[in-house]
Amino acid sequence: MSGAVELWMGNEWRSLCCNHWTSQDARVACRQLGHSADGAMTMEVKAENDAKYWMDHVNCDGDEEYLFACTHLGFTDEDNECKKGVRAGVTCLAEP
């Protein structure tokens, strides 16, 4: 399974910023989606230039259960420095 990472918060879906998006972050995203964290890979996914983002500079250790448990710079467009037109993505392996 692969695609853009989006989070539901405040009654809306928004993309996750790809700044500093690492394999540790991808592991947590896959785990949160119910997939194996092993073999998780990052990817960048094209986004509309007016896309809205939630979290910037996500920094997971890789052992967290949820992305919200990872440190980051902020939840709103005003708080982040996202590269417009690109959002965080992930490729997860299916559970055995």
PDB file of C-alpha atoms in Angstrom:
ATOM      1  CA  MET A   1       0.000   0.000   0.000  1.00  0.00           C
ATOM      2  CA  SER A   2       1.352   3.435  -0.835  1.00  0.00           C
ATOM      3  CA  GLY A   3       0.146   7.003  -1.049  1.00  0.00           C
ATOM      4  CA  ALA A   4       0.009  10.403   0.577  1.00  0.00           C
ATOM      5  CA  VAL A   5      -0.193  10.673   4.357  1.00  0.00           C
ATOM      6  CA  GLU A   6      -3.185  12.695   5.534  1.00  0.00           C
ATOM      7  CA  LEU A   7      -4.441  13.404   9.033  1.00  0.00           C
ATOM      8  CA  TRP A   8      -7.998  14.065  10.211  1.00  0.00           C
ATOM      9  CA  MET A   9      -8.142  16.851  12.779  1.00  0.00           C
ATOM     10  CA  GLY A  10     -10.567  19.689  13.416  1.00  0.00           C
ATOM     11  CA  ASN A  11     -13.134  18.154  11.054  1.00  0.00           C
ATOM     12  CA  GLU A  12     -10.864  18.232   8.012  1.00  0.00           C
ATOM     13  CA  TRP A  13      -8.283  16.135   6.224  1.00  0.00           C
ATOM     14  CA  ARG A  14      -4.939  17.746   5.523  1.00  0.00           C
ATOM     15  CA  SER A  15      -1.678  16.502   4.096  1.00  0.00           C
ATOM     16  CA  LEU A  16       1.455  15.963   6.115  1.00  0.00           C
ATOM     17  CA  CYS A  17       4.436  18.123   5.252  1.00  0.00           C
ATOM     18  CA  CYS A  18       7.357  16.278   3.647  1.00  0.00           C
ATOM     19  CA  ASN A  19      10.070  18.461   5.211  1.00  0.00           C
ATOM     20  CA  HIS A  20      12.465  16.115   7.038  1.00  0.00           C
ATOM     21  CA  TRP A  21      10.118  13.149   6.381  1.00  0.00           C
ATOM     22  CA  THR A  22      12.208  10.071   7.237  1.00  0.00           C
ATOM     23  CA  SER A  23      11.927   6.300   7.327  1.00  0.00           C
ATOM     24  CA  GLN A  24      11.361   6.528  11.095  1.00  0.00           C
ATOM     25  CA  ASP A  25       8.294   8.692  10.428  1.00  0.00           C
ATOM     26  CA  ALA A  26       7.127   6.266   7.720  1.00  0.00           C
ATOM     27  CA  ARG A  27       7.396   3.365  10.211  1.00  0.00           C
ATOM     28  CA  VAL A  28       5.001   5.146  12.563  1.00  0.00           C
ATOM     29  CA  ALA A  29       2.576   6.033   9.743  1.00  0.00           C
ATOM     30  CA  CYS A  30       2.458   2.398   8.594  1.00  0.00           C
ATOM     31  CA  ARG A  31       1.971   1.146  12.141  1.00  0.00           C
ATOM     32  CA  GLN A  32      -0.860   3.655  12.680  1.00  0.00           C
ATOM     33  CA  LEU A  33      -2.532   2.360   9.508  1.00  0.00           C
ATOM     34  CA  GLY A  34      -2.387  -1.213  10.797  1.00  0.00           C
ATOM     35  CA  HIS A  35       0.485  -2.341   8.575  1.00  0.00           C
ATOM     36  CA  SER A  36       3.918  -3.637   9.455  1.00  0.00           C
ATOM     37  CA  ALA A  37       6.496  -0.979  10.287  1.00  0.00           C
ATOM     38  CA  ASP A  38       9.184  -3.225   8.789  1.00  0.00           C
ATOM     39  CA  GLY A  39      10.137  -2.142   5.295  1.00  0.00           C
ATOM     40  CA  ALA A  40       8.269   1.186   5.494  1.00  0.00           C
ATOM     41  CA  MET A  41       9.556   3.646   2.894  1.00  0.00           C
ATOM     42  CA  THR A  42       9.116   7.360   2.394  1.00  0.00           C
ATOM     43  CA  MET A  43       7.986   9.026  -0.780  1.00  0.00           C
ATOM     44  CA  GLU A  44       6.973  12.470  -1.952  1.00  0.00           C
ATOM     45  CA  VAL A  45       3.517  12.865  -3.471  1.00  0.00           C
ATOM     46  CA  LYS A  46       2.459  15.696  -5.774  1.00  0.00           C
ATOM     47  CA  ALA A  47      -0.028  18.089  -4.214  1.00  0.00           C
ATOM     48  CA  GLU A  48      -2.036  21.042  -5.420  1.00  0.00           C
ATOM     49  CA  ASN A  49      -0.254  24.332  -4.711  1.00  0.00           C
ATOM     50  CA  ASP A  50      -3.101  25.386  -2.421  1.00  0.00           C
ATOM     51  CA  ALA A  51      -2.930  22.162  -0.369  1.00  0.00           C
ATOM     52  CA  LYS A  52      -3.242  22.609   3.372  1.00  0.00           C
ATOM     53  CA  TYR A  53      -0.876  20.872   5.759  1.00  0.00           C
ATOM     54  CA  TRP A  54      -1.015  19.813   9.394  1.00  0.00           C
ATOM     55  CA  MET A  55       2.375  18.848  10.740  1.00  0.00           C
ATOM     56  CA  ASP A  56       5.792  20.192   9.703  1.00  0.00           C
ATOM     57  CA  HIS A  57       9.227  18.722  10.521  1.00  0.00           C
ATOM     58  CA  VAL A  58       7.786  15.518  11.979  1.00  0.00           C
ATOM     59  CA  ASN A  59      10.456  13.798  14.056  1.00  0.00           C
ATOM     60  CA  CYS A  60       9.559  10.266  15.160  1.00  0.00           C
ATOM     61  CA  ASP A  61      11.860   7.813  16.923  1.00  0.00           C
ATOM     62  CA  GLY A  62      10.105   5.046  15.000  1.00  0.00           C
ATOM     63  CA  ASP A  63       8.588   3.300  18.024  1.00  0.00           C
ATOM     64  CA  GLU A  64       5.568   5.581  18.504  1.00  0.00           C
ATOM     65  CA  GLU A  65       2.090   4.167  17.913  1.00  0.00           C
ATOM     66  CA  TYR A  66       0.711   7.365  16.328  1.00  0.00           C
ATOM     67  CA  LEU A  67       2.131  10.312  14.372  1.00  0.00           C
ATOM     68  CA  PHE A  68       0.606  12.713  16.907  1.00  0.00           C
ATOM     69  CA  ALA A  69       3.070  11.292  19.485  1.00  0.00           C
ATOM     70  CA  CYS A  70       6.043  12.487  17.412  1.00  0.00           C
ATOM     71  CA  THR A  71       7.591  15.910  17.870  1.00  0.00           C
ATOM     72  CA  HIS A  72       6.908  18.485  15.137  1.00  0.00           C
ATOM     73  CA  LEU A  73       6.912  22.239  14.556  1.00  0.00           C
ATOM     74  CA  GLY A  74       3.200  22.864  14.391  1.00  0.00           C
ATOM     75  CA  PHE A  75      -0.278  21.900  13.269  1.00  0.00           C
ATOM     76  CA  THR A  76      -1.353  24.759  10.994  1.00  0.00           C
ATOM     77  CA  ASP A  77      -0.271  26.272   7.705  1.00  0.00           C
ATOM     78  CA  GLU A  78       0.810  29.387   9.585  1.00  0.00           C
ATOM     79  CA  ASP A  79       3.199  27.309  11.721  1.00  0.00           C
ATOM     80  CA  ASN A  80       4.970  25.408   8.986  1.00  0.00           C
ATOM     81  CA  GLU A  81       7.447  25.907   6.177  1.00  0.00           C
ATOM     82  CA  CYS A  82       6.111  23.235   3.820  1.00  0.00           C
ATOM     83  CA  LYS A  83       7.418  22.972   0.318  1.00  0.00           C
ATOM     84  CA  LYS A  84       4.269  23.748  -1.675  1.00  0.00           C
ATOM     85  CA  GLY A  85       3.218  21.213  -4.250  1.00  0.00           C
ATOM     86  CA  VAL A  86       4.711  18.241  -2.380  1.00  0.00           C
ATOM     87  CA  ARG A  87       3.383  16.223   0.547  1.00  0.00           C
ATOM     88  CA  ALA A  88       4.643  13.310   2.606  1.00  0.00           C
ATOM     89  CA  GLY A  89       3.911   9.839   1.368  1.00  0.00           C
ATOM     90  CA  VAL A  90       4.570   6.307   2.521  1.00  0.00           C
ATOM     91  CA  THR A  91       4.816   2.779   1.203  1.00  0.00           C
ATOM     92  CA  CYS A  92       3.809   0.088   3.690  1.00  0.00           C
ATOM     93  CA  LEU A  93       4.120  -3.669   3.435  1.00  0.00           C
ATOM     94  CA  ALA A  94       1.001  -5.652   4.212  1.00  0.00           C
ATOM     95  CA  GLU A  95       0.884  -7.557   7.488  1.00  0.00           C
ATOM     96  CA  PRO A  96       2.011 -11.186   7.073  1.00  0.00           C
TER      97      PRO A  96
END
